[in-house]
Amino acid sequence: QVQLVESGGGLVQAGGSLRLSCVASGSTSSINAMGWYRQAPGKQRELVAAITVTGIPNHVDSVKGRFTISRDNAKNTVYLQMNSLKPEDTAVYYCGAERLGGSYLAYGMDYWGKGTLVTVSS
């Protein structure tokens, strides 16, 4: 099993920045891709960005140029640097991890953290 713990959420004004972190523990050698999803009130959870174990990133169009995902495999940690934040970025951000042999694009992540709230005020 894999446990994921997010941190770094909070309240920020529009145009500001936040950096989210997610630390994995447990059977970390079984992790392939890791990523960040978000869920705004009344909406479905959506992919924000993901990164392979070799460091290849994938950002959705709505955050390209503003958010950057990175990963430190030695620390079992994935980060999400969020710049130029907008009120519509307000959501609970969840860290996810894909197990080896999985496919997060097809089936979603296999492990989830409990989420961290990001609130962007206008």
PDB file of N, CA and C in Angstrom, residues 9-109:
ATOM      1  N   GLY A   9      -1.535  23.968   0.842  1.00  0.00           N
ATOM      2  CA  GLY A   9      -2.715  24.733   0.463  1.00  0.00           C
ATOM      3  C   GLY A   9      -2.912  25.937   1.365  1.00  0.00           C
ATOM      4  N   GLY A  10      -3.855  26.787   0.981  1.00  0.00           N
ATOM      5  CA  GLY A  10      -4.138  27.965   1.787  1.00  0.00           C
ATOM      6  C   GLY A  10      -4.928  28.985   1.016  1.00  0.00           C
ATOM      7  N   LEU A  11      -4.986  30.178   1.576  1.00  0.00           N
ATOM      8  CA  LEU A  11      -5.711  31.288   0.981  1.00  0.00           C
ATOM      9  C   LEU A  11      -4.709  32.244   0.338  1.00  0.00           C
ATOM     10  N   VAL A  12      -4.963  32.612  -0.896  1.00  0.00           N
ATOM     11  CA  VAL A  12      -4.071  33.513  -1.612  1.00  0.00           C
ATOM     12  C   VAL A  12      -4.897  34.441  -2.486  1.00  0.00           C
ATOM     13  N   GLN A  13      -4.387  35.635  -2.725  1.00  0.00           N
ATOM     14  CA  GLN A  13      -5.087  36.554  -3.613  1.00  0.00           C
ATOM     15  C   GLN A  13      -4.835  36.205  -5.066  1.00  0.00           C
ATOM     16  N   ALA A  14      -5.744  36.600  -5.911  1.00  0.00           N
ATOM     17  CA  ALA A  14      -5.571  36.375  -7.347  1.00  0.00           C
ATOM     18  C   ALA A  14      -4.245  36.975  -7.812  1.00  0.00           C
ATOM     19  N   GLY A  15      -3.549  36.224  -8.646  1.00  0.00           N
ATOM     20  CA  GLY A  15      -2.236  36.633  -9.107  1.00  0.00           C
ATOM     21  C   GLY A  15      -1.102  36.106  -8.256  1.00  0.00           C
ATOM     22  N   GLY A  16      -1.426  35.554  -7.118  1.00  0.00           N
ATOM     23  CA  GLY A  16      -0.420  35.039  -6.206  1.00  0.00           C
ATOM     24  C   GLY A  16       0.039  33.634  -6.561  1.00  0.00           C
ATOM     25  N   SER A  17       0.882  33.091  -5.683  1.00  0.00           N
ATOM     26  CA  SER A  17       1.478  31.773  -5.924  1.00  0.00           C
ATOM     27  C   SER A  17       1.363  30.899  -4.681  1.00  0.00           C
ATOM     28  N   LEU A  18       1.321  29.609  -4.933  1.00  0.00           N
ATOM     29  CA  LEU A  18       1.381  28.599  -3.881  1.00  0.00           C
ATOM     30  C   LEU A  18       2.171  27.414  -4.413  1.00  0.00           C
ATOM     31  N   ARG A  19       2.777  26.682  -3.500  1.00  0.00           N
ATOM     32  CA  ARG A  19       3.478  25.456  -3.878  1.00  0.00           C
ATOM     33  C   ARG A  19       2.928  24.312  -3.036  1.00  0.00           C
ATOM     34  N   LEU A  20       2.368  23.339  -3.721  1.00  0.00           N
ATOM     35  CA  LEU A  20       1.848  22.156  -3.061  1.00  0.00           C
ATOM     36  C   LEU A  20       2.905  21.064  -3.060  1.00  0.00           C
ATOM     37  N   SER A  21       2.913  20.280  -1.992  1.00  0.00           N
ATOM     38  CA  SER A  21       3.813  19.135  -1.891  1.00  0.00           C
ATOM     39  C   SER A  21       3.008  17.901  -1.539  1.00  0.00           C
ATOM     40  N   CYS A  22       3.483  16.766  -1.994  1.00  0.00           N
ATOM     41  CA  CYS A  22       2.851  15.486  -1.670  1.00  0.00           C
ATOM     42  C   CYS A  22       3.947  14.468  -1.423  1.00  0.00           C
ATOM     43  N   VAL A  23       3.946  13.923  -0.212  1.00  0.00           N
ATOM     44  CA  VAL A  23       4.949  12.934   0.152  1.00  0.00           C
ATOM     45  C   VAL A  23       4.312  11.548   0.158  1.00  0.00           C
ATOM     46  N   ALA A  24       4.958  10.625  -0.503  1.00  0.00           N
ATOM     47  CA  ALA A  24       4.495   9.244  -0.538  1.00  0.00           C
ATOM     48  C   ALA A  24       5.277   8.410   0.458  1.00  0.00           C
ATOM     49  N   SER A  25       4.594   7.435   1.060  1.00  0.00           N
ATOM     50  CA  SER A  25       5.240   6.497   1.959  1.00  0.00           C
ATOM     51  C   SER A  25       4.633   5.121   1.752  1.00  0.00           C
ATOM     52  N   GLY A  26       5.251   4.127   2.337  1.00  0.00           N
ATOM     53  CA  GLY A  26       4.787   2.763   2.155  1.00  0.00           C
ATOM     54  C   GLY A  26       5.533   2.099   1.014  1.00  0.00           C
ATOM     55  N   SER A  27       4.811   1.422   0.152  1.00  0.00           N
ATOM     56  CA  SER A  27       5.411   0.685  -0.963  1.00  0.00           C
ATOM     57  C   SER A  27       5.709   1.625  -2.130  1.00  0.00           C
ATOM     58  N   THR A  28       6.605   2.569  -1.914  1.00  0.00           N
ATOM     59  CA  THR A  28       6.868   3.607  -2.917  1.00  0.00           C
ATOM     60  C   THR A  28       7.538   3.061  -4.172  1.00  0.00           C
ATOM     61  N   SER A  29       8.172   1.906  -4.072  1.00  0.00           N
ATOM     62  CA  SER A  29       8.803   1.331  -5.268  1.00  0.00           C
ATOM     63  C   SER A  29       7.766   0.845  -6.269  1.00  0.00           C
ATOM     64  N   SER A  30       6.513   0.765  -5.836  1.00  0.00           N
ATOM     65  CA  SER A  30       5.446   0.310  -6.742  1.00  0.00           C
ATOM     66  C   SER A  30       4.770   1.464  -7.477  1.00  0.00           C
ATOM     67  N   ILE A  31       5.251   2.696  -7.235  1.00  0.00           N
ATOM     68  CA  ILE A  31       4.634   3.877  -7.844  1.00  0.00           C
ATOM     69  C   ILE A  31       5.209   4.151  -9.215  1.00  0.00           C
ATOM     70  N   ASN A  32       4.324   4.481 -10.160  1.00  0.00           N
ATOM     71  CA  ASN A  32       4.758   4.883 -11.484  1.00  0.00           C
ATOM     72  C   ASN A  32       4.532   6.399 -11.611  1.00  0.00           C
ATOM     73  N   ALA A  33       3.513   6.815 -12.265  1.00  0.00           N
ATOM     74  CA  ALA A  33       3.240   8.249 -12.383  1.00  0.00           C
ATOM     75  C   ALA A  33       2.613   8.789 -11.100  1.00  0.00           C
ATOM     76  N   MET A  34       2.809  10.073 -10.874  1.00  0.00           N
ATOM     77  CA  MET A  34       2.133  10.787  -9.790  1.00  0.00           C
ATOM     78  C   MET A  34       1.514  12.048 -10.377  1.00  0.00           C
ATOM     79  N   GLY A  35       0.509  12.548  -9.689  1.00  0.00           N
ATOM     80  CA  GLY A  35      -0.136  13.726 -10.251  1.00  0.00           C
ATOM     81  C   GLY A  35      -1.006  14.461  -9.272  1.00  0.00           C
ATOM     82  N   TRP A  36      -1.534  15.568  -9.750  1.00  0.00           N
ATOM     83  CA  TRP A  36      -2.433  16.411  -8.983  1.00  0.00           C
ATOM     84  C   TRP A  36      -3.768  16.528  -9.700  1.00  0.00           C
ATOM     85  N   TYR A  37      -4.807  16.373  -8.931  1.00  0.00           N
ATOM     86  CA  TYR A  37      -6.174  16.567  -9.394  1.00  0.00           C
ATOM     87  C   TYR A  37      -6.807  17.638  -8.511  1.00  0.00           C
ATOM     88  N   ARG A  38      -7.907  18.182  -8.962  1.00  0.00           N
ATOM     89  CA  ARG A  38      -8.632  19.138  -8.131  1.00  0.00           C
ATOM     90  C   ARG A  38     -10.125  18.950  -8.290  1.00  0.00           C
ATOM     91  N   GLN A  39     -10.825  19.344  -7.235  1.00  0.00           N
ATOM     92  CA  GLN A  39     -12.275  19.258  -7.265  1.00  0.00           C
ATOM     93  C   GLN A  39     -12.853  20.522  -6.653  1.00  0.00           C
ATOM     94  N   ALA A  40     -13.529  21.280  -7.480  1.00  0.00           N
ATOM     95  CA  ALA A  40     -14.196  22.493  -7.028  1.00  0.00           C
ATOM     96  C   ALA A  40     -15.599  22.136  -6.540  1.00  0.00           C
ATOM     97  N   PRO A  41     -16.203  22.969  -5.719  1.00  0.00           N
ATOM     98  CA  PRO A  41     -17.549  22.677  -5.212  1.00  0.00           C
ATOM     99  C   PRO A  41     -18.537  22.454  -6.352  1.00  0.00           C
ATOM    100  N   GLY A  42     -19.253  21.357  -6.268  1.00  0.00           N
ATOM    101  CA  GLY A  42     -20.263  21.055  -7.274  1.00  0.00           C
ATOM    102  C   GLY A  42     -19.736  20.532  -8.581  1.00  0.00           C
ATOM    103  N   LYS A  43     -18.437  20.284  -8.654  1.00  0.00           N
ATOM    104  CA  LYS A  43     -17.852  19.803  -9.895  1.00  0.00           C
ATOM    105  C   LYS A  43     -17.152  18.470  -9.679  1.00  0.00           C
ATOM    106  N   GLN A  44     -16.870  17.799 -10.781  1.00  0.00           N
ATOM    107  CA  GLN A  44     -16.155  16.540 -10.709  1.00  0.00           C
ATOM    108  C   GLN A  44     -14.663  16.774 -10.518  1.00  0.00           C
ATOM    109  N   ARG A  45     -14.004  15.769  -9.967  1.00  0.00           N
ATOM    110  CA  ARG A  45     -12.558  15.843  -9.831  1.00  0.00           C
ATOM    111  C   ARG A  45     -11.937  15.821 -11.226  1.00  0.00           C
ATOM    112  N   GLU A  46     -10.937  16.678 -11.436  1.00  0.00           N
ATOM    113  CA  GLU A  46     -10.307  16.756 -12.739  1.00  0.00           C
ATOM    114  C   GLU A  46      -8.791  16.730 -12.605  1.00  0.00           C
ATOM    115  N   LEU A  47      -8.163  16.196 -13.631  1.00  0.00           N
ATOM    116  CA  LEU A  47      -6.703  16.164 -13.676  1.00  0.00           C
ATOM    117  C   LEU A  47      -6.166  17.586 -13.865  1.00  0.00           C
ATOM    118  N   VAL A  48      -5.114  17.905 -13.124  1.00  0.00           N
ATOM    119  CA  VAL A  48      -4.423  19.180 -13.289  1.00  0.00           C
ATOM    120  C   VAL A  48      -3.081  18.959 -13.981  1.00  0.00           C
ATOM    121  N   ALA A  49      -2.305  18.037 -13.443  1.00  0.00           N
ATOM    122  CA  ALA A  49      -0.998  17.739 -14.005  1.00  0.00           C
ATOM    123  C   ALA A  49      -0.534  16.399 -13.464  1.00  0.00           C
ATOM    124  N   ALA A  50       0.297  15.734 -14.241  1.00  0.00           N
ATOM    125  CA  ALA A  50       0.876  14.465 -13.816  1.00  0.00           C
ATOM    126  C   ALA A  50       2.305  14.398 -14.333  1.00  0.00           C
ATOM    127  N   ILE A  51       3.071  13.497 -13.743  1.00  0.00           N
ATOM    128  CA  ILE A  51       4.469  13.361 -14.140  1.00  0.00           C
ATOM    129  C   ILE A  51       4.873  11.907 -14.010  1.00  0.00           C
ATOM    130  N   THR A  52       5.592  11.417 -15.010  1.00  0.00           N
ATOM    131  CA  THR A  52       6.026  10.033 -14.987  1.00  0.00           C
ATOM    132  C   THR A  52       7.192   9.848 -14.020  1.00  0.00           C
ATOM    133  N   VAL A  53       7.533   8.615 -13.766  1.00  0.00           N
ATOM    134  CA  VAL A  53       8.648   8.323 -12.865  1.00  0.00           C
ATOM    135  C   VAL A  53       9.960   8.832 -13.453  1.00  0.00           C
ATOM    136  N   THR A  54      10.016   8.986 -14.770  1.00  0.00           N
ATOM    137  CA  THR A  54      11.221   9.501 -15.430  1.00  0.00           C
ATOM    138  C   THR A  54      11.194  11.016 -15.584  1.00  0.00           C
ATOM    139  N   GLY A  55      10.132  11.662 -15.090  1.00  0.00           N
ATOM    140  CA  GLY A  55      10.095  13.115 -15.075  1.00  0.00           C
ATOM    141  C   GLY A  55       9.424  13.787 -16.248  1.00  0.00           C
ATOM    142  N   ILE A  56       8.682  13.066 -17.026  1.00  0.00           N
ATOM    143  CA  ILE A  56       7.973  13.672 -18.157  1.00  0.00           C
ATOM    144  C   ILE A  56       6.638  14.230 -17.652  1.00  0.00           C
ATOM    145  N   PRO A  57       6.446  15.551 -17.794  1.00  0.00           N
ATOM    146  CA  PRO A  57       5.222  16.161 -17.254  1.00  0.00           C
ATOM    147  C   PRO A  57       4.081  16.209 -18.266  1.00  0.00           C
ATOM    148  N   ASN A  58       2.896  16.348 -17.725  1.00  0.00           N
ATOM    149  CA  ASN A  58       1.693  16.499 -18.532  1.00  0.00           C
ATOM    150  C   ASN A  58       0.802  17.486 -17.787  1.00  0.00           C
ATOM    151  N   HIS A  59       0.584  18.657 -18.385  1.00  0.00           N
ATOM    152  CA  HIS A  59      -0.269  19.673 -17.770  1.00  0.00           C
ATOM    153  C   HIS A  59      -1.511  19.878 -18.629  1.00  0.00           C
ATOM    154  N   VAL A  60      -2.647  20.031 -17.998  1.00  0.00           N
ATOM    155  CA  VAL A  60      -3.856  20.300 -18.781  1.00  0.00           C
ATOM    156  C   VAL A  60      -3.797  21.736 -19.291  1.00  0.00           C
ATOM    157  N   ASP A  61      -4.538  21.998 -20.344  1.00  0.00           N
ATOM    158  CA  ASP A  61      -4.443  23.288 -21.029  1.00  0.00           C
ATOM    159  C   ASP A  61      -4.751  24.476 -20.113  1.00  0.00           C
ATOM    160  N   SER A  62      -5.689  24.300 -19.213  1.00  0.00           N
ATOM    161  CA  SER A  62      -6.116  25.420 -18.370  1.00  0.00           C
ATOM    162  C   SER A  62      -5.036  25.908 -17.409  1.00  0.00           C
ATOM    163  N   VAL A  63      -4.007  25.111 -17.194  1.00  0.00           N
ATOM    164  CA  VAL A  63      -2.949  25.524 -16.259  1.00  0.00           C
ATOM    165  C   VAL A  63      -1.592  25.671 -16.933  1.00  0.00           C
ATOM    166  N   LYS A  64      -1.503  25.363 -18.190  1.00  0.00           N
ATOM    167  CA  LYS A  64      -0.221  25.473 -18.886  1.00  0.00           C
ATOM    168  C   LYS A  64       0.289  26.911 -18.844  1.00  0.00           C
ATOM    169  N   GLY A  65       1.561  27.048 -18.533  1.00  0.00           N
ATOM    170  CA  GLY A  65       2.158  28.373 -18.424  1.00  0.00           C
ATOM    171  C   GLY A  65       1.995  28.991 -17.050  1.00  0.00           C
ATOM    172  N   ARG A  66       1.155  28.400 -16.208  1.00  0.00           N
ATOM    173  CA  ARG A  66       0.948  28.933 -14.845  1.00  0.00           C
ATOM    174  C   ARG A  66       1.385  27.934 -13.769  1.00  0.00           C
ATOM    175  N   PHE A  67       1.098  26.659 -13.992  1.00  0.00           N
ATOM    176  CA  PHE A  67       1.422  25.619 -13.019  1.00  0.00           C
ATOM    177  C   PHE A  67       2.563  24.760 -13.553  1.00  0.00           C
ATOM    178  N   THR A  68       3.395  24.268 -12.640  1.00  0.00           N
ATOM    179  CA  THR A  68       4.483  23.374 -13.025  1.00  0.00           C
ATOM    180  C   THR A  68       4.566  22.223 -12.043  1.00  0.00           C
ATOM    181  N   ILE A  69       4.500  21.018 -12.569  1.00  0.00           N
ATOM    182  CA  ILE A  69       4.647  19.838 -11.730  1.00  0.00           C
ATOM    183  C   ILE A  69       6.090  19.373 -11.787  1.00  0.00           C
ATOM    184  N   SER A  70       6.591  18.906 -10.651  1.00  0.00           N
ATOM    185  CA  SER A  70       7.940  18.356 -10.593  1.00  0.00           C
ATOM    186  C   SER A  70       7.958  17.226  -9.579  1.00  0.00           C
ATOM    187  N   ARG A  71       9.069  16.513  -9.593  1.00  0.00           N
ATOM    188  CA  ARG A  71       9.117  15.301  -8.775  1.00  0.00           C
ATOM    189  C   ARG A  71      10.540  15.078  -8.290  1.00  0.00           C
ATOM    190  N   ASP A  72      10.662  14.657  -7.030  1.00  0.00           N
ATOM    191  CA  ASP A  72      11.948  14.270  -6.449  1.00  0.00           C
ATOM    192  C   ASP A  72      11.806  12.825  -6.003  1.00  0.00           C
ATOM    193  N   ASN A  73      12.298  11.911  -6.812  1.00  0.00           N
ATOM    194  CA  ASN A  73      12.123  10.488  -6.501  1.00  0.00           C
ATOM    195  C   ASN A  73      12.887  10.084  -5.235  1.00  0.00           C
ATOM    196  N   ALA A  74      13.991  10.730  -4.969  1.00  0.00           N
ATOM    197  CA  ALA A  74      14.765  10.402  -3.769  1.00  0.00           C
ATOM    198  C   ALA A  74      13.988  10.733  -2.499  1.00  0.00           C
ATOM    199  N   LYS A  75      13.123  11.741  -2.595  1.00  0.00           N
ATOM    200  CA  LYS A  75      12.306  12.143  -1.455  1.00  0.00           C
ATOM    201  C   LYS A  75      10.879  11.632  -1.551  1.00  0.00           C
ATOM    202  N   ASN A  76      10.602  10.870  -2.593  1.00  0.00           N
ATOM    203  CA  ASN A  76       9.235  10.343  -2.806  1.00  0.00           C
ATOM    204  C   ASN A  76       8.201  11.479  -2.750  1.00  0.00           C
ATOM    205  N   THR A  77       8.536  12.568  -3.382  1.00  0.00           N
ATOM    206  CA  THR A  77       7.714  13.769  -3.281  1.00  0.00           C
ATOM    207  C   THR A  77       7.423  14.332  -4.666  1.00  0.00           C
ATOM    208  N   VAL A  78       6.189  14.785  -4.844  1.00  0.00           N
ATOM    209  CA  VAL A  78       5.793  15.486  -6.049  1.00  0.00           C
ATOM    210  C   VAL A  78       5.313  16.873  -5.641  1.00  0.00           C
ATOM    211  N   TYR A  79       5.627  17.848  -6.477  1.00  0.00           N
ATOM    212  CA  TYR A  79       5.299  19.237  -6.185  1.00  0.00           C
ATOM    213  C   TYR A  79       4.401  19.811  -7.279  1.00  0.00           C
ATOM    214  N   LEU A  80       3.655  20.832  -6.910  1.00  0.00           N
ATOM    215  CA  LEU A  80       2.906  21.594  -7.895  1.00  0.00           C
ATOM    216  C   LEU A  80       3.114  23.067  -7.575  1.00  0.00           C
ATOM    217  N   GLN A  81       3.897  23.728  -8.413  1.00  0.00           N
ATOM    218  CA  GLN A  81       4.110  25.165  -8.282  1.00  0.00           C
ATOM    219  C   GLN A  81       3.006  25.867  -9.048  1.00  0.00           C
ATOM    220  N   MET A  82       2.241  26.675  -8.351  1.00  0.00           N
ATOM    221  CA  MET A  82       1.091  27.348  -8.950  1.00  0.00           C
ATOM    222  C   MET A  82       1.319  28.855  -8.912  1.00  0.00           C
ATOM    223  N   ASN A  83       1.432  29.448 -10.076  1.00  0.00           N
ATOM    224  CA  ASN A  83       1.632  30.886 -10.217  1.00  0.00           C
ATOM    225  C   ASN A  83       0.426  31.515 -10.915  1.00  0.00           C
ATOM    226  N   SER A  84       0.322  32.819 -10.817  1.00  0.00           N
ATOM    227  CA  SER A  84      -0.763  33.559 -11.475  1.00  0.00           C
ATOM    228  C   SER A  84      -2.116  32.919 -11.182  1.00  0.00           C
ATOM    229  N   LEU A  85      -2.348  32.643  -9.936  1.00  0.00           N
ATOM    230  CA  LEU A  85      -3.578  31.957  -9.538  1.00  0.00           C
ATOM    231  C   LEU A  85      -4.806  32.809  -9.813  1.00  0.00           C
ATOM    232  N   LYS A  86      -5.880  32.131 -10.180  1.00  0.00           N
ATOM    233  CA  LYS A  86      -7.150  32.768 -10.502  1.00  0.00           C
ATOM    234  C   LYS A  86      -8.226  32.252  -9.544  1.00  0.00           C
ATOM    235  N   PRO A  87      -9.278  33.002  -9.330  1.00  0.00           N
ATOM    236  CA  PRO A  87     -10.359  32.508  -8.466  1.00  0.00           C
ATOM    237  C   PRO A  87     -10.908  31.153  -8.910  1.00  0.00           C
ATOM    238  N   GLU A  88     -10.903  30.904 -10.212  1.00  0.00           N
ATOM    239  CA  GLU A  88     -11.410  29.625 -10.704  1.00  0.00           C
ATOM    240  C   GLU A  88     -10.483  28.452 -10.399  1.00  0.00           C
ATOM    241  N   ASP A  89      -9.305  28.723  -9.852  1.00  0.00           N
ATOM    242  CA  ASP A  89      -8.421  27.649  -9.405  1.00  0.00           C
ATOM    243  C   ASP A  89      -8.794  27.163  -8.003  1.00  0.00           C
ATOM    244  N   THR A  90      -9.732  27.828  -7.369  1.00  0.00           N
ATOM    245  CA  THR A  90     -10.166  27.430  -6.033  1.00  0.00           C
ATOM    246  C   THR A  90     -10.747  26.023  -6.062  1.00  0.00           C
ATOM    247  N   ALA A  91     -10.197  25.151  -5.223  1.00  0.00           N
ATOM    248  CA  ALA A  91     -10.622  23.748  -5.198  1.00  0.00           C
ATOM    249  C   ALA A  91      -9.861  23.020  -4.095  1.00  0.00           C
ATOM    250  N   VAL A  92     -10.285  21.808  -3.838  1.00  0.00           N
ATOM    251  CA  VAL A  92      -9.474  20.884  -3.052  1.00  0.00           C
ATOM    252  C   VAL A  92      -8.552  20.170  -4.035  1.00  0.00           C
ATOM    253  N   TYR A  93      -7.275  20.226  -3.740  1.00  0.00           N
ATOM    254  CA  TYR A  93      -6.278  19.597  -4.615  1.00  0.00           C
ATOM    255  C   TYR A  93      -5.853  18.266  -4.001  1.00  0.00           C
ATOM    256  N   TYR A  94      -5.937  17.229  -4.821  1.00  0.00           N
ATOM    257  CA  TYR A  94      -5.614  15.883  -4.385  1.00  0.00           C
ATOM    258  C   TYR A  94      -4.368  15.385  -5.102  1.00  0.00           C
ATOM    259  N   CYS A  95      -3.531  14.715  -4.345  1.00  0.00           N
ATOM    260  CA  CYS A  95      -2.369  14.035  -4.915  1.00  0.00           C
ATOM    261  C   CYS A  95      -2.755  12.600  -5.226  1.00  0.00           C
ATOM    262  N   GLY A  96      -2.321  12.113  -6.355  1.00  0.00           N
ATOM    263  CA  GLY A  96      -2.592  10.740  -6.731  1.00  0.00           C
ATOM    264  C   GLY A  96      -1.332  10.041  -7.200  1.00  0.00           C
ATOM    265  N   ALA A  97      -1.332   8.728  -7.079  1.00  0.00           N
ATOM    266  CA  ALA A  97      -0.201   7.926  -7.550  1.00  0.00           C
ATOM    267  C   ALA A  97      -0.726   6.721  -8.312  1.00  0.00           C
ATOM    268  N   GLU A  98      -0.041   6.438  -9.391  1.00  0.00           N
ATOM    269  CA  GLU A  98      -0.393   5.303 -10.239  1.00  0.00           C
ATOM    270  C   GLU A  98       0.558   4.156  -9.934  1.00  0.00           C
ATOM    271  N   ARG A  99       0.022   2.965  -9.804  1.00  0.00           N
ATOM    272  CA  ARG A  99       0.876   1.809  -9.537  1.00  0.00           C
ATOM    273  C   ARG A  99       1.524   1.358 -10.849  1.00  0.00           C
ATOM    274  N   LEU A 100       2.611   0.657 -10.715  1.00  0.00           N
ATOM    275  CA  LEU A 100       3.271   0.088 -11.889  1.00  0.00           C
ATOM    276  C   LEU A 100       2.282  -0.792 -12.646  1.00  0.00           C
ATOM    277  N   GLY A 101       2.223  -0.591 -13.935  1.00  0.00           N
ATOM    278  CA  GLY A 101       1.304  -1.345 -14.763  1.00  0.00           C
ATOM    279  C   GLY A 101      -0.061  -0.709 -14.886  1.00  0.00           C
ATOM    280  N   GLY A 102      -0.275   0.379 -14.168  1.00  0.00           N
ATOM    281  CA  GLY A 102      -1.552   1.063 -14.246  1.00  0.00           C
ATOM    282  C   GLY A 102      -1.601   2.060 -15.386  1.00  0.00           C
ATOM    283  N   SER A 103      -2.705   2.754 -15.523  1.00  0.00           N
ATOM    284  CA  SER A 103      -2.877   3.763 -16.557  1.00  0.00           C
ATOM    285  C   SER A 103      -3.793   4.847 -16.016  1.00  0.00           C
ATOM    286  N   TYR A 104      -3.202   5.903 -15.478  1.00  0.00           N
ATOM    287  CA  TYR A 104      -4.036   6.942 -14.864  1.00  0.00           C
ATOM    288  C   TYR A 104      -4.910   7.649 -15.882  1.00  0.00           C
ATOM    289  N   LEU A 105      -4.454   7.739 -17.116  1.00  0.00           N
ATOM    290  CA  LEU A 105      -5.258   8.410 -18.140  1.00  0.00           C
ATOM    291  C   LEU A 105      -6.517   7.615 -18.454  1.00  0.00           C
ATOM    292  N   ALA A 106      -6.422   6.299 -18.358  1.00  0.00           N
ATOM    293  CA  ALA A 106      -7.576   5.459 -18.671  1.00  0.00           C
ATOM    294  C   ALA A 106      -8.434   5.188 -17.443  1.00  0.00           C
ATOM    295  N   TYR A 107      -7.788   4.957 -16.321  1.00  0.00           N
ATOM    296  CA  TYR A 107      -8.516   4.461 -15.156  1.00  0.00           C
ATOM    297  C   TYR A 107      -8.366   5.325 -13.915  1.00  0.00           C
ATOM    298  N   GLY A 108      -7.608   6.407 -14.014  1.00  0.00           N
ATOM    299  CA  GLY A 108      -7.390   7.229 -12.839  1.00  0.00           C
ATOM    300  C   GLY A 108      -6.261   6.686 -11.993  1.00  0.00           C
ATOM    301  N   MET A 109      -5.935   7.427 -10.950  1.00  0.00           N
ATOM    302  CA  MET A 109      -4.873   7.027 -10.066  1.00  0.00           C
ATOM    303  C   MET A 109      -5.331   5.896  -9.140  1.00  0.00           C
TER     304      MET A 109
END
